[in-house]
Amino acid sequence: AAAGLPAATKRESMGICFVGRRRFAPFLSDYLPGRPGRFRSIEDGRDLGPHAGAHLFTPGQGAKIGGAAERWFVVSKDLESGD
């Protein structure tokens, strides 16, 4: 909310109507090749930790980064590097 992101105060939703009751990440991974990457801070470029693939995230989505004391959000994706 402090950064002014519109999705920061909304309840998180990962559902897509055509997916049904299947888990989102495994569903996408059946159709899109995974490419593990790293979460990076847009403030200073520091490495915040690994993720299973940029295809699993959308801008504005909360990013669950292990060990992080504060909440982080996806701002952009680099599909070339996987970050």
CSV table of C-alpha atoms in Angstrom, one decimal, residues 7-71:
chain,number,residue,atom,x,y,z
A,7,ALA,CA,-3.6,-4.4,-5.9
A,8,ALA,CA,-1.7,-4.0,-2.5
A,9,THR,CA,-4.9,-3.6,-0.5
A,10,LYS,CA,-7.0,-6.2,-2.4
A,11,ARG,CA,-7.4,-9.8,-1.4
A,12,GLU,CA,-5.1,-12.0,-3.5
A,13,SER,CA,-6.8,-14.2,-6.2
A,14,MET,CA,-5.0,-16.7,-8.3
A,15,GLY,CA,-8.1,-18.2,-9.9
A,16,ILE,CA,-8.9,-18.4,-13.6
A,17,CYS,CA,-12.4,-19.5,-14.5
A,18,PHE,CA,-11.4,-22.0,-17.2
A,19,VAL,CA,-8.9,-23.8,-14.9
A,20,GLY,CA,-11.6,-25.0,-12.6
A,21,ARG,CA,-10.5,-26.4,-9.2
A,22,ARG,CA,-7.0,-27.4,-10.4
A,23,ARG,CA,-3.9,-25.9,-8.8
A,24,PHE,CA,-2.8,-22.9,-10.8
A,25,ALA,CA,1.0,-23.5,-10.9
A,26,PRO,CA,0.9,-27.2,-12.0
A,27,PHE,CA,-1.8,-26.3,-14.6
A,28,LEU,CA,0.4,-23.6,-16.2
A,29,SER,CA,3.5,-25.8,-16.0
A,30,ASP,CA,1.7,-28.4,-18.1
A,31,TYR,CA,1.5,-25.9,-21.0
A,32,LEU,CA,4.4,-23.4,-20.5
A,33,PRO,CA,8.0,-24.4,-20.0
A,34,GLY,CA,9.3,-23.4,-16.6
A,35,ARG,CA,12.4,-21.4,-16.2
A,36,PRO,CA,13.5,-20.8,-12.6
A,37,GLY,CA,14.8,-17.4,-11.9
A,38,ARG,CA,15.5,-14.9,-9.1
A,39,PHE,CA,13.4,-12.2,-7.4
A,40,ARG,CA,15.2,-8.9,-7.7
A,41,SER,CA,14.6,-5.6,-5.9
A,42,ILE,CA,13.7,-2.7,-8.3
A,43,GLU,CA,15.1,-0.3,-5.7
A,44,ASP,CA,18.7,-1.6,-5.8
A,45,GLY,CA,18.8,-4.8,-7.9
A,46,ARG,CA,19.7,-7.0,-5.0
A,47,ASP,CA,18.9,-10.7,-5.2
A,48,LEU,CA,15.9,-11.5,-2.9
A,49,GLY,CA,15.7,-15.3,-3.6
A,50,PRO,CA,14.7,-17.9,-6.1
A,51,HIS,CA,11.4,-18.6,-7.8
A,52,ALA,CA,10.1,-21.5,-9.9
A,53,GLY,CA,9.4,-19.4,-13.1
A,54,ALA,CA,8.2,-16.0,-14.2
A,55,HIS,CA,5.3,-17.6,-16.0
A,56,LEU,CA,3.7,-18.2,-12.6
A,57,PHE,CA,3.5,-14.5,-11.6
A,58,THR,CA,1.6,-11.5,-12.7
A,59,PRO,CA,2.4,-7.8,-12.1
A,60,GLY,CA,0.8,-6.6,-8.9
A,61,GLN,CA,0.8,-10.1,-7.4
A,62,GLY,CA,2.3,-10.6,-3.9
A,63,ALA,CA,5.5,-12.5,-4.1
A,64,LYS,CA,6.2,-15.1,-1.3
A,65,ILE,CA,9.9,-14.7,-0.7
A,66,GLY,CA,11.2,-17.0,2.0
A,67,GLY,CA,12.9,-15.3,4.9
A,68,ALA,CA,11.7,-11.8,3.8
A,69,ALA,CA,10.5,-9.6,6.7
A,70,GLU,CA,8.4,-7.4,4.5
A,71,ARG,CA,5.9,-8.0,1.7
